[in-house]
mmCIF file of C-alpha atoms in Angstrom:
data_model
loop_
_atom_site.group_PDB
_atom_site.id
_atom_site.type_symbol
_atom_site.label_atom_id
_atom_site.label_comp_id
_atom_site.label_asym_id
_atom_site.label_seq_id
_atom_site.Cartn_x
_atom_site.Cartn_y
_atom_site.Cartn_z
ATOM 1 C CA UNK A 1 0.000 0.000 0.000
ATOM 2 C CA UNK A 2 0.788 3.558 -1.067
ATOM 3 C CA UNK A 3 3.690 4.941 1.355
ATOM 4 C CA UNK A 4 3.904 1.821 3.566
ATOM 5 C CA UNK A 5 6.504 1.724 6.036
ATOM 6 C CA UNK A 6 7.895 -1.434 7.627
ATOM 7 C CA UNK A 7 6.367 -2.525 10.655
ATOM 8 C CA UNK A 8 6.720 -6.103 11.467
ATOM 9 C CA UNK A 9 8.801 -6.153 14.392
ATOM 10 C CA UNK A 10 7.958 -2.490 15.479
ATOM 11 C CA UNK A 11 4.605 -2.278 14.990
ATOM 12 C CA UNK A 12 3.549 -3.961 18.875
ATOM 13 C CA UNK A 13 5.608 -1.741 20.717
ATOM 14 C CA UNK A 14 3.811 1.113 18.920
ATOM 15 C CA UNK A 15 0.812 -0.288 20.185
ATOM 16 C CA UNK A 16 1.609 -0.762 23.140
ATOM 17 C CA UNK A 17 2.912 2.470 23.500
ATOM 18 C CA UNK A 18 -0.215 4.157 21.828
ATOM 19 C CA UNK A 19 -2.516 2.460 24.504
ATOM 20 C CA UNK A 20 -1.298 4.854 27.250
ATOM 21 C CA UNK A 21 -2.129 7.780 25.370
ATOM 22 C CA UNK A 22 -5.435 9.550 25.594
ATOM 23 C CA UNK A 23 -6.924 10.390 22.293
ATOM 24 C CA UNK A 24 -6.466 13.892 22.923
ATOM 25 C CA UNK A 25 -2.787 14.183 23.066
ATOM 26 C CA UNK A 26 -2.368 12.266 19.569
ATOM 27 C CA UNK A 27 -1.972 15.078 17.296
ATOM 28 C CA UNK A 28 -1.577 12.962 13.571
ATOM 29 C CA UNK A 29 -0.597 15.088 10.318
ATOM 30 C CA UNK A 30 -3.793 14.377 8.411
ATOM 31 C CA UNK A 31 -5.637 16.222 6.249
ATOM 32 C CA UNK A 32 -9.551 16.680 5.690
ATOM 33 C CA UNK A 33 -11.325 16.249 2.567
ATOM 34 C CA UNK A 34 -14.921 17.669 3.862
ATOM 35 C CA UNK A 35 -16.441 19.654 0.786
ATOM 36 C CA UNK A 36 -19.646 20.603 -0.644
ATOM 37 C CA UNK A 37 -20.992 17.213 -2.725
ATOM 38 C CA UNK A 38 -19.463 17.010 -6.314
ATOM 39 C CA UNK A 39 -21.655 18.368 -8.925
ATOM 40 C CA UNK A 40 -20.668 15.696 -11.280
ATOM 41 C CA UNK A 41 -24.034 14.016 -12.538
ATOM 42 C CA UNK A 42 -24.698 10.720 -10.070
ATOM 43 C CA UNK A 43 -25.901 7.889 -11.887
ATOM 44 C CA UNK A 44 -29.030 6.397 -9.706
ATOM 45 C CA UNK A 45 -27.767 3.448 -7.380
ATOM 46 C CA UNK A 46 -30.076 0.658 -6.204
ATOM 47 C CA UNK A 47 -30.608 0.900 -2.673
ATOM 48 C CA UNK A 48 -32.252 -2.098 -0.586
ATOM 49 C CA UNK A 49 -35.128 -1.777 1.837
ATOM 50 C CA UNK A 50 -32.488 -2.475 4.846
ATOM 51 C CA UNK A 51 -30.510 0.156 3.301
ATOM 52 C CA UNK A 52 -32.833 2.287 3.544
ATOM 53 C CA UNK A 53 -33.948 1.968 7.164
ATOM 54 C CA UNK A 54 -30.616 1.732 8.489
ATOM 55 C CA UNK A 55 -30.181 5.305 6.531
ATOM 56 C CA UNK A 56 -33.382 6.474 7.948
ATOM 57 C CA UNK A 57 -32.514 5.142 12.035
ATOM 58 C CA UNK A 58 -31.820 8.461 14.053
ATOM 59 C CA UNK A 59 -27.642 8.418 14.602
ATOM 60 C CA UNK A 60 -26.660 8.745 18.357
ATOM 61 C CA UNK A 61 -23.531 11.107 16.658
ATOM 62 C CA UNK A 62 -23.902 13.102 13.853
ATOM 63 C CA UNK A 63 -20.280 14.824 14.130
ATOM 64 C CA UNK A 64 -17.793 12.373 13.237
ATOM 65 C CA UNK A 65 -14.069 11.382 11.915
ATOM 66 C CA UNK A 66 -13.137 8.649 10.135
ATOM 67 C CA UNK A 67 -9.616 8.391 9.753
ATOM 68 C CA UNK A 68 -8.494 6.806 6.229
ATOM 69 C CA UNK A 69 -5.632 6.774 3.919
ATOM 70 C CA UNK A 70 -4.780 8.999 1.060
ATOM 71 C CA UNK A 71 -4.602 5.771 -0.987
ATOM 72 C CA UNK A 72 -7.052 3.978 -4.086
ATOM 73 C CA UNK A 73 -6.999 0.833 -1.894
ATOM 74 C CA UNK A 74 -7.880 1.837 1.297
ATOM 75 C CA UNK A 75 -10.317 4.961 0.890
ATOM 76 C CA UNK A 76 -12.102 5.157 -2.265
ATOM 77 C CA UNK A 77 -15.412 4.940 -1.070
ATOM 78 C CA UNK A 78 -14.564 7.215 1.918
ATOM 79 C CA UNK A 79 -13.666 9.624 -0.367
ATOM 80 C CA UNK A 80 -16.301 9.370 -3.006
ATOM 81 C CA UNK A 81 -18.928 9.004 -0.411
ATOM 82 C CA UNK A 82 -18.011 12.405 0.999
ATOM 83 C CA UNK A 83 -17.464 14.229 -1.958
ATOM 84 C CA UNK A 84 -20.992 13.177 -3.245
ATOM 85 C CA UNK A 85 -22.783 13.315 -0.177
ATOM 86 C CA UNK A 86 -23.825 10.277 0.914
ATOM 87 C CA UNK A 87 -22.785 10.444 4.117
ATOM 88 C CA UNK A 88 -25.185 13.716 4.467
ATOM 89 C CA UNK A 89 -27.782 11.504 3.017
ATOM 90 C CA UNK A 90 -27.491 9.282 6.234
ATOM 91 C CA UNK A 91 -27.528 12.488 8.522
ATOM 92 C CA UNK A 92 -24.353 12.342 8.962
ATOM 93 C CA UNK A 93 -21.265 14.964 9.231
ATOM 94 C CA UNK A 94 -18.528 13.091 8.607
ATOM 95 C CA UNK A 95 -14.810 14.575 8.813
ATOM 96 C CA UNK A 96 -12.599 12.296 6.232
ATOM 97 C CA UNK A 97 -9.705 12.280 7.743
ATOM 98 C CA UNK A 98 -6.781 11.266 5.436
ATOM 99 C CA UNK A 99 -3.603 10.355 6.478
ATOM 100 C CA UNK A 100 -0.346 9.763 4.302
ATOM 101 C CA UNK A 101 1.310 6.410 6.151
ATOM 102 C CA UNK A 102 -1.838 3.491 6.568
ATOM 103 C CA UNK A 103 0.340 1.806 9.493
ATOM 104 C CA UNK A 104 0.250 4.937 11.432
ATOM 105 C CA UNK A 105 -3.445 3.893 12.063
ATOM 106 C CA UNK A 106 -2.819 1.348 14.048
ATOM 107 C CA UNK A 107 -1.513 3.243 16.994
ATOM 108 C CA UNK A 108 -3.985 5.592 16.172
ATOM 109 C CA UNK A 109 -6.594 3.003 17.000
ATOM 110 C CA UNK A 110 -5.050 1.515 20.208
ATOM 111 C CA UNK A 111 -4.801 5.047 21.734
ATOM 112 C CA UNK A 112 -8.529 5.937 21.301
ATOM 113 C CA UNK A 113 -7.681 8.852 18.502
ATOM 114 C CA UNK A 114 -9.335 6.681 16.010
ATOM 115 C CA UNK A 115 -12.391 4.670 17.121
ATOM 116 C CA UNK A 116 -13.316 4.591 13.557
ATOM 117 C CA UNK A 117 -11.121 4.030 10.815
ATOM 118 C CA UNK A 118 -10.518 2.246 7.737
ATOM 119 C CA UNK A 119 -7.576 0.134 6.837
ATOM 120 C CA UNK A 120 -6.557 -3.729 6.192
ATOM 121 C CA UNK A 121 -7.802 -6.864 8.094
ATOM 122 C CA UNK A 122 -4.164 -7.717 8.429
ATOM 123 C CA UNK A 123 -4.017 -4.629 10.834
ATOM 124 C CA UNK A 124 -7.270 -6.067 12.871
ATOM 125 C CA UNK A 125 -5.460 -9.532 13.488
ATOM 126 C CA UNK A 126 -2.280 -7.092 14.792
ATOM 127 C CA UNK A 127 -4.654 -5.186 16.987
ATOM 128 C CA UNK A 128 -6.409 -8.094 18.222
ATOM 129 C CA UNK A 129 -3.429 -10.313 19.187
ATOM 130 C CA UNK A 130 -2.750 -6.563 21.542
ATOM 131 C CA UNK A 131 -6.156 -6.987 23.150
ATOM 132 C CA UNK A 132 -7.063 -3.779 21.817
ATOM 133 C CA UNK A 133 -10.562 -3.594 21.451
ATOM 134 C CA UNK A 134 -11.818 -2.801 18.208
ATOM 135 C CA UNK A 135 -13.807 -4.803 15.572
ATOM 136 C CA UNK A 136 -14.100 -4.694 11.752
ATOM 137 C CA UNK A 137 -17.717 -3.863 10.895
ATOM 138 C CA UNK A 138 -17.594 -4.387 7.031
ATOM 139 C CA UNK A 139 -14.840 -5.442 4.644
ATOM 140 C CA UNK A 140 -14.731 -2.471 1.594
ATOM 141 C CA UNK A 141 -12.192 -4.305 -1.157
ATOM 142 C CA UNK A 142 -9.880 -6.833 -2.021
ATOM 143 C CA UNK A 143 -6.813 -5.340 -2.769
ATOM 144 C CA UNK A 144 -4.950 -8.110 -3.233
ATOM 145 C CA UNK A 145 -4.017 -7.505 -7.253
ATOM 146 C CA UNK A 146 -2.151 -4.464 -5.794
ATOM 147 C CA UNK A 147 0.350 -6.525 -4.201
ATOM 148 C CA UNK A 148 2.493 -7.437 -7.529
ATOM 149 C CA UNK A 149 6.094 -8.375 -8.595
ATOM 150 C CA UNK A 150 7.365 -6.547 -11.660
ATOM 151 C CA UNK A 151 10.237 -7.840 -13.438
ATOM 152 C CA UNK A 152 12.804 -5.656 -15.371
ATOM 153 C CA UNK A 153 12.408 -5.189 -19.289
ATOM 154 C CA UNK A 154 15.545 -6.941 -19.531
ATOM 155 C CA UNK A 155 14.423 -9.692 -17.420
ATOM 156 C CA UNK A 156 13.506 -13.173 -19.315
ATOM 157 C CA UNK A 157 11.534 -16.172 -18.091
ATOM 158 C CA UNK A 158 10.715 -19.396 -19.782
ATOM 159 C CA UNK A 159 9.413 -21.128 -16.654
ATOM 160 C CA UNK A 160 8.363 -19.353 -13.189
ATOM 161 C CA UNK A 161 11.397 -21.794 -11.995
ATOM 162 C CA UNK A 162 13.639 -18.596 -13.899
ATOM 163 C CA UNK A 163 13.086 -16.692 -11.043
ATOM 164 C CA UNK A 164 15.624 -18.795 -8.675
ATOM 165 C CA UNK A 165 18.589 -16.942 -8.469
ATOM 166 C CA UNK A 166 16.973 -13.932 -9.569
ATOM 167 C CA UNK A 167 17.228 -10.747 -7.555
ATOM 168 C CA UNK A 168 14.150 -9.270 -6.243
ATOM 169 C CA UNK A 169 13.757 -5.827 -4.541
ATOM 170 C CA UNK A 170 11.312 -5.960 -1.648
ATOM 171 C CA UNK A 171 10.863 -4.345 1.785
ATOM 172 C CA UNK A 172 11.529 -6.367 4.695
ATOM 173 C CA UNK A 173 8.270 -7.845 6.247
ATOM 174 C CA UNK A 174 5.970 -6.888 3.110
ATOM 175 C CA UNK A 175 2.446 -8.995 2.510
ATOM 176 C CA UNK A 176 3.421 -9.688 -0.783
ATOM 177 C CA UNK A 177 5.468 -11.996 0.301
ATOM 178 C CA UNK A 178 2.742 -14.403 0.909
ATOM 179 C CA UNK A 179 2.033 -14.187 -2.909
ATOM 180 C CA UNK A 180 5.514 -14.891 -3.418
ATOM 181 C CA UNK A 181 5.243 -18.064 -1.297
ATOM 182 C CA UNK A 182 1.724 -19.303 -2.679
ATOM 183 C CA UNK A 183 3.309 -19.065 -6.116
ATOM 184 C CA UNK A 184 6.055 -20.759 -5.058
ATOM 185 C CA UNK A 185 4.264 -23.904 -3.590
ATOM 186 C CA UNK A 186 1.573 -23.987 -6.721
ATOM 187 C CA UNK A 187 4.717 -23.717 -9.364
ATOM 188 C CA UNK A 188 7.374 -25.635 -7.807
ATOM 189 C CA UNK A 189 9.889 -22.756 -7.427
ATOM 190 C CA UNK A 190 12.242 -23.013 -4.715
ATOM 191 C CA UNK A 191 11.689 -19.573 -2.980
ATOM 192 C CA UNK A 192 14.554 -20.082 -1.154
ATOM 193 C CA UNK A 193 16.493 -19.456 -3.654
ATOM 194 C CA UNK A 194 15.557 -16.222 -4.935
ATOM 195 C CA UNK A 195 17.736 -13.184 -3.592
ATOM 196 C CA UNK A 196 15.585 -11.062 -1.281
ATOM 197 C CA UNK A 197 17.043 -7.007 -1.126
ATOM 198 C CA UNK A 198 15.738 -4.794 1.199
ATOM 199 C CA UNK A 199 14.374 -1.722 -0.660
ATOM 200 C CA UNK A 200 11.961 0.524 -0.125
ATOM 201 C CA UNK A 201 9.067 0.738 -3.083
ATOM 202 C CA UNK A 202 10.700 4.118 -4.329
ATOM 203 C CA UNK A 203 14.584 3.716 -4.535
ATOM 204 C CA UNK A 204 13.238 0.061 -6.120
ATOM 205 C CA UNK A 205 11.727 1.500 -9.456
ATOM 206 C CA UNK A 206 14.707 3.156 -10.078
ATOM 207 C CA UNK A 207 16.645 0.421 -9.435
ATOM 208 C CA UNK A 208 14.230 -1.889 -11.765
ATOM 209 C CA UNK A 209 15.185 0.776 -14.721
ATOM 210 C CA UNK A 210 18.663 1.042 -14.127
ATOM 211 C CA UNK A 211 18.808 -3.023 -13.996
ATOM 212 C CA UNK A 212 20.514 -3.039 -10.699
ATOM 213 C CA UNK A 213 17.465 -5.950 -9.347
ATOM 214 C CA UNK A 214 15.694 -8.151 -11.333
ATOM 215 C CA UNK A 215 12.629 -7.273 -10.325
ATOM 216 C CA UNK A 216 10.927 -5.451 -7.416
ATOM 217 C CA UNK A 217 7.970 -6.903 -5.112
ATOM 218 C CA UNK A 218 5.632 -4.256 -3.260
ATOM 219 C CA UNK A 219 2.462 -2.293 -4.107
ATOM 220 C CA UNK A 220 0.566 0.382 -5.402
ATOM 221 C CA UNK A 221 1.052 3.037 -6.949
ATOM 222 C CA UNK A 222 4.653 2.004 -7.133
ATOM 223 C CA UNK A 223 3.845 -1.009 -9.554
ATOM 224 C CA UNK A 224 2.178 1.060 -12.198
ATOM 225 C CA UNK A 225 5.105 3.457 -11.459
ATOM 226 C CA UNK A 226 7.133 0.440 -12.380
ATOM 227 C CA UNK A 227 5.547 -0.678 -15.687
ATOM 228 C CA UNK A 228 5.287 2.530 -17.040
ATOM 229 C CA UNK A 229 9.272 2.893 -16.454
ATOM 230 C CA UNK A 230 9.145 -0.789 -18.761
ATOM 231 C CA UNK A 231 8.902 -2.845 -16.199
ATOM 232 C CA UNK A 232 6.692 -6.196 -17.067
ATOM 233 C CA UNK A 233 3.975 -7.015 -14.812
ATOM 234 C CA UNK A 234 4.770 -11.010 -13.942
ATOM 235 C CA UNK A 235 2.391 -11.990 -11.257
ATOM 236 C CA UNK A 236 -0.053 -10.507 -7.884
ATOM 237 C CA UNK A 237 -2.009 -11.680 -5.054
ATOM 238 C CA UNK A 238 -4.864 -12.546 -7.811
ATOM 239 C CA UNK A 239 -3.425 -12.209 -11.410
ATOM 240 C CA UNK A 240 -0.333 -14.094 -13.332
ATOM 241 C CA UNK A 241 1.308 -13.365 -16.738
ATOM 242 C CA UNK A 242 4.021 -16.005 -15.979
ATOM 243 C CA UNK A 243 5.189 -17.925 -18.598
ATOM 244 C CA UNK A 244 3.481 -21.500 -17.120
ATOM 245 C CA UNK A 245 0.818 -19.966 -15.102
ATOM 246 C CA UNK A 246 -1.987 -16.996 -16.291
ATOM 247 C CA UNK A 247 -4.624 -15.759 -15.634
ATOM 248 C CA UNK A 248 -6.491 -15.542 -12.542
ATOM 249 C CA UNK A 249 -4.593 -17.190 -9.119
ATOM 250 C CA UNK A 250 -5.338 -17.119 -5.615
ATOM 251 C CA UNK A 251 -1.744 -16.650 -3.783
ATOM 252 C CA UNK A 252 -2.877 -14.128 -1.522
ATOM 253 C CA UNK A 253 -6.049 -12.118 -0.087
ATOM 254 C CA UNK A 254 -5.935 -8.666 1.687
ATOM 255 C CA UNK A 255 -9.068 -6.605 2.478
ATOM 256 C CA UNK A 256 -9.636 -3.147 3.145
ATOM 257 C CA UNK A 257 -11.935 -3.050 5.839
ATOM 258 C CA UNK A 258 -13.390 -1.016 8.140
ATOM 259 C CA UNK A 259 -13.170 -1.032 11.960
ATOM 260 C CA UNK A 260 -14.760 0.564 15.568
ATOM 261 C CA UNK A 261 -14.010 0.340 18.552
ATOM 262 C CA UNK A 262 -16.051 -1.904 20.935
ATOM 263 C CA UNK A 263 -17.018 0.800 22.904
ATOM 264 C CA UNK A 264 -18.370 3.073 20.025
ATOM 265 C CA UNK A 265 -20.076 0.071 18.467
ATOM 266 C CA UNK A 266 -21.720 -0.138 21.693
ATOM 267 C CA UNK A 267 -22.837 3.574 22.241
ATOM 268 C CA UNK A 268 -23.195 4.217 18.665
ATOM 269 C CA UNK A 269 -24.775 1.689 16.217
ATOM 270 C CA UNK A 270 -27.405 3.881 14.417
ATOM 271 C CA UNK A 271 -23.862 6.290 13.614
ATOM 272 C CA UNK A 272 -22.009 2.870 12.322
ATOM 273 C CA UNK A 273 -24.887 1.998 10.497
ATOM 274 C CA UNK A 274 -25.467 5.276 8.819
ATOM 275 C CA UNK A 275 -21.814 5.376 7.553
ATOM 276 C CA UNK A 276 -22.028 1.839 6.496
ATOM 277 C CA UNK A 277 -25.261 2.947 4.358
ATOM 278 C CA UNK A 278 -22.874 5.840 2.941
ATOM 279 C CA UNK A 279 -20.041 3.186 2.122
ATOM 280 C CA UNK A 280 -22.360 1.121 0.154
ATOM 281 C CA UNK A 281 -23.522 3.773 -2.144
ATOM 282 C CA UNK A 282 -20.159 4.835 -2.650
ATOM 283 C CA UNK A 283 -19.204 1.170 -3.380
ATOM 284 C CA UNK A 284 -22.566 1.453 -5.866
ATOM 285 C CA UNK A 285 -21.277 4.496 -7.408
ATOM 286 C CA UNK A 286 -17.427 3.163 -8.228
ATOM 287 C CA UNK A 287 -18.436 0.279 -9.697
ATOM 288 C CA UNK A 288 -21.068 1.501 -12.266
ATOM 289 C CA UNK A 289 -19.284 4.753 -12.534
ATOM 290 C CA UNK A 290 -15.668 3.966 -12.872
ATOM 291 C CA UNK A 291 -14.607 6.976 -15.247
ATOM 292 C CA UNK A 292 -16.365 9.745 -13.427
ATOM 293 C CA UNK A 293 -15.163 8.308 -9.894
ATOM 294 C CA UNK A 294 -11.891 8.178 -10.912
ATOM 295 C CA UNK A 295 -12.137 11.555 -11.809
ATOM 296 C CA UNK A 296 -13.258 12.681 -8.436
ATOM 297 C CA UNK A 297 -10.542 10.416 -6.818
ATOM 298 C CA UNK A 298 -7.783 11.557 -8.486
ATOM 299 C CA UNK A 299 -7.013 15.180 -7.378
ATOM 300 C CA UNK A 300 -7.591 13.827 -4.256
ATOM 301 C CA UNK A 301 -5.233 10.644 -4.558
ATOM 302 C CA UNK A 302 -2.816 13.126 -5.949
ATOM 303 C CA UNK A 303 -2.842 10.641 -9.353
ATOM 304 C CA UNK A 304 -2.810 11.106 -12.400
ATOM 305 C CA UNK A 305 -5.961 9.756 -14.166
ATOM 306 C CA UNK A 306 -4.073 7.332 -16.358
ATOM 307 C CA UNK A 307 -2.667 6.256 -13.117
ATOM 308 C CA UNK A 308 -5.593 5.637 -10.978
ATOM 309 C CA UNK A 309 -7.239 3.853 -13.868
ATOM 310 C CA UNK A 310 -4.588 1.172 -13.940
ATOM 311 C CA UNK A 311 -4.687 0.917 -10.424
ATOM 312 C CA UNK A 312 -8.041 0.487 -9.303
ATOM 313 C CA UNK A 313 -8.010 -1.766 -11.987
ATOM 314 C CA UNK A 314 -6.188 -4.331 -10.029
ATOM 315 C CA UNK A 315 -9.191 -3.776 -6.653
ATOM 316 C CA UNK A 316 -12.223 -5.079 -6.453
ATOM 317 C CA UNK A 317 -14.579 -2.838 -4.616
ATOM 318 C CA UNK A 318 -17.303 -4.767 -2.612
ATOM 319 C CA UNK A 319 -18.585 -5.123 0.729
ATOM 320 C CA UNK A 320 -19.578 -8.708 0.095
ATOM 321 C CA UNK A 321 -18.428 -11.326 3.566
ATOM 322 C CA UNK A 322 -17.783 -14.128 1.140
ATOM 323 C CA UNK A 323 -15.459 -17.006 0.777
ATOM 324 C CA UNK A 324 -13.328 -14.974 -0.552
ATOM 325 C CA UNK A 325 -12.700 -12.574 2.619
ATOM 326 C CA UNK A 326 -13.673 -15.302 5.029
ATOM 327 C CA UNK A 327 -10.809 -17.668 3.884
ATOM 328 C CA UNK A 328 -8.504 -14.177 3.784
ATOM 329 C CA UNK A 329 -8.816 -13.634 7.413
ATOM 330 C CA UNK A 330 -8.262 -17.010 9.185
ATOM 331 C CA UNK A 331 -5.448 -18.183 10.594
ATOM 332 C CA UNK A 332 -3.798 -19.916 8.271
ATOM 333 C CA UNK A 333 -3.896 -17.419 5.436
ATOM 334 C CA UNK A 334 -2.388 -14.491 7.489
ATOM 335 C CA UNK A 335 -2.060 -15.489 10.895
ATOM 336 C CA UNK A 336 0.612 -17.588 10.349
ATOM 337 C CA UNK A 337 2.377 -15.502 8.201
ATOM 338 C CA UNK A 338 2.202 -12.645 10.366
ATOM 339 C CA UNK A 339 3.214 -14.808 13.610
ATOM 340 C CA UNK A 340 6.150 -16.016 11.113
ATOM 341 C CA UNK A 341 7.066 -12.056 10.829
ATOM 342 C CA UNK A 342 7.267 -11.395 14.266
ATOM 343 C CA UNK A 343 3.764 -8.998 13.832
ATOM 344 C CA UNK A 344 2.036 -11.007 16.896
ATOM 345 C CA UNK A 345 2.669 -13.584 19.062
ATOM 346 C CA UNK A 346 -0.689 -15.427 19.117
ATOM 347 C CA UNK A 347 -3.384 -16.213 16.146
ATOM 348 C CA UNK A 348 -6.804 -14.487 17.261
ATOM 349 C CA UNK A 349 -9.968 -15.947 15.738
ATOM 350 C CA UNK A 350 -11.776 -14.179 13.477
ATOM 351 C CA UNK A 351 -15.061 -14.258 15.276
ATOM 352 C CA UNK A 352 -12.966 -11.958 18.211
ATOM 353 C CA UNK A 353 -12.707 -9.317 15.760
ATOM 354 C CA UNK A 354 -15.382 -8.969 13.806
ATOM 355 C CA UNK A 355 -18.559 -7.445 14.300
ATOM 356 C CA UNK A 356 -20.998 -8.370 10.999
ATOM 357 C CA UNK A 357 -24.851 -7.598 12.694
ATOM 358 C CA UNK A 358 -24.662 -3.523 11.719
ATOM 359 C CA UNK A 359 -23.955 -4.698 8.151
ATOM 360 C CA UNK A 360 -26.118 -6.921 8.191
ATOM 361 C CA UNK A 361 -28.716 -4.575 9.326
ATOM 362 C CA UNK A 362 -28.273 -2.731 6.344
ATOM 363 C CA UNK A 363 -28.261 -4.994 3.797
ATOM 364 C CA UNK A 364 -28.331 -8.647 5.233
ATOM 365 C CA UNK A 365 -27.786 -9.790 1.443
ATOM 366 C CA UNK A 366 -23.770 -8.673 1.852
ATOM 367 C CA UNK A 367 -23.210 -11.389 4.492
ATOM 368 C CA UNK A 368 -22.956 -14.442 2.331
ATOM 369 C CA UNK A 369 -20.501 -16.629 4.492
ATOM 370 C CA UNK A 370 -20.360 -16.714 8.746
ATOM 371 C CA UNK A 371 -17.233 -17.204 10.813
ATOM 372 C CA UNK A 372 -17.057 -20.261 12.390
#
């Protein structure tokens, strides 16, 4: 994800740290998007009868923050959902809070600065395995086609087996590893025997075009960065163009999602509900509006539109609890990896931090698959 910084070994005594502040004294460099709604023409968005109630149910707050990241994967619907309104629609005023690093939330969220936010469910299973308590309410997209490897133009592979020996640029602790891994085990390449350098996403693009790595291994926006520089797109968590294997894959599964704490869920479910409502029209919108969304998003993404296309290209916006997202969060899809990483110590279940009954209650149809 855009700007990431490495936090595998860090990121607990951050939390642990942030759990002795109040909210008041964290003081984040963030910046709000709150405007008048867009006057771009909205194309009409089907809205379900639980929709509609939840929307029309009297929030507890109507002045609130949600703290997001000035990133396509993480807060697209935030974003489009403020800039058109929706959240006004609910009876809401919501503050879109932006900020520049997405880790940085997760301190944010143990000190009580954030009690709602949006980020990844990998950051939930870090929180949880803290006993901080917070819960994801909804999932928002799978991002997983934004965690890619991009070889060099000079780079050439008749097998995926090519890439032993090869030279990949990727930050320590970085998710895509795990697609890195799953390809490994489906293709037979020894992983082992790849050449891991520690780079961060920047410095590697430049070192893809100057042929100093083979290839690099991180996320947006840096791997449309990369291809445009002539770097060839070989594989992500969802999509391969390797040589033996392409077409669609599933080596790895990271959701944006979007999370409260227990006690606001508590005090507050009409507010959770009425941004949820917003979320899913916003969801709506990007989906059957792609060109005029990305419009909106850009400026704000501080993209280009060519950009942005290609990226959000590679999400899939939904609020769907599916297979898909169900298998993403259990323990042996990410727990293990992130235990393996040194990111927690023990494997929380995913029924300790979720919290599906507000979606539900505005649109049971989203929740297709429970946690058992």
């Amino acid at each position: 994800m855009k700007n990431k910084r490495i936090w595998a070994q860090s990121f607990l005594v951050f939390v642990t740290a942030a759990m002795v502040v109040t909210a008041c004294s964290s003081k984040p460099t963030t910046t709000s998007t709150t405007a008048p709604a867009a006057t771009t023409a909205v194309a009409a968005t089907t809205t379900t009868p639980a929709a509609t109630a939840a929307a029309a149910a009297v929030p507890e707050m109507k002045d609130i923050t949600l703290v997001g990241v000035r990133d396509a994967q993480i807060s697209s619907q935030q974003i489009i959902a403020d800039k058109l309104g929706y959240f006004k629609e609910t009876g809401l005023n919501v503050t879109s809070q932006l900020i520049e690093s997405g880790p940085d939330i997760g301190p944010m969220v143990a000190g009580g600065s954030a009690p709602l936010s949006i980020q990844t469910n990998f950051m939930d299973i870090i929180l949880k395995s803290s006993n901080v308590p917070v819960k994801i309410v909804t999932p928002l997209a799978q991002i997983a086609g934004t965690q890619a490897v991009v070889g060099s133009k000079k780079l050439e592979l008749k097998t995926s087996k090519d890439l032993e020996g090869k030279t990949i640029g990727i930050p320590n602790g970085a998710d895509v590893k795990i697609a890195i891994d799953n390809m490994g085990k489906e293709l037979g390449v020894d992983v082992s025997k790849i050449k891991y350098v520690n780079i961060a996403p920047s410095d590697a693009v430049i070192a893809l075009q100057k042929g100093d790595i083979d290839a690099l291994a991180c996320w947006e926006p840096f791997i449309t960065k990369a291809i445009q520089g002539g770097g060839k797109f070989l594989f992500s968590g969802t999509k391969s163009e390797l040589p033996d294997k392409k077409g669609d894959v599933k080596w790895m599964s990271v959701h944006t999602t979007m999370q409260v704490s227990d006690d606001f869920i508590k005090k507050n479910p009409n507010t959770i509900k009425a941004v949820l409502a917003g979320l899913k029209k916003a969801t709506d919108y990007i989906n059957k509006n792609r060109d005029e969304a990305i419009k909106i998003l850009a400026p704000e993404l501080h993209l280009s539109v060519e950009e942005l296309t290609q990226i959000m290209s590679r999400n899939v916006y939904s609020m769907e609890v599916d297979d898909t997202y169900v298998n993403g969060s259990n323990g042996a899809a990410v727990g293990e990896y992130l235990k393996t990483v040194g990111n927690i110590k023990t494997i929380p279940k995913p029924d300790t931090y979720h919290d599906l009954s507000l979606l539900k209650a505005v649109d049971s149809s989203l929740v297709k698959v429970e946690f058992k």
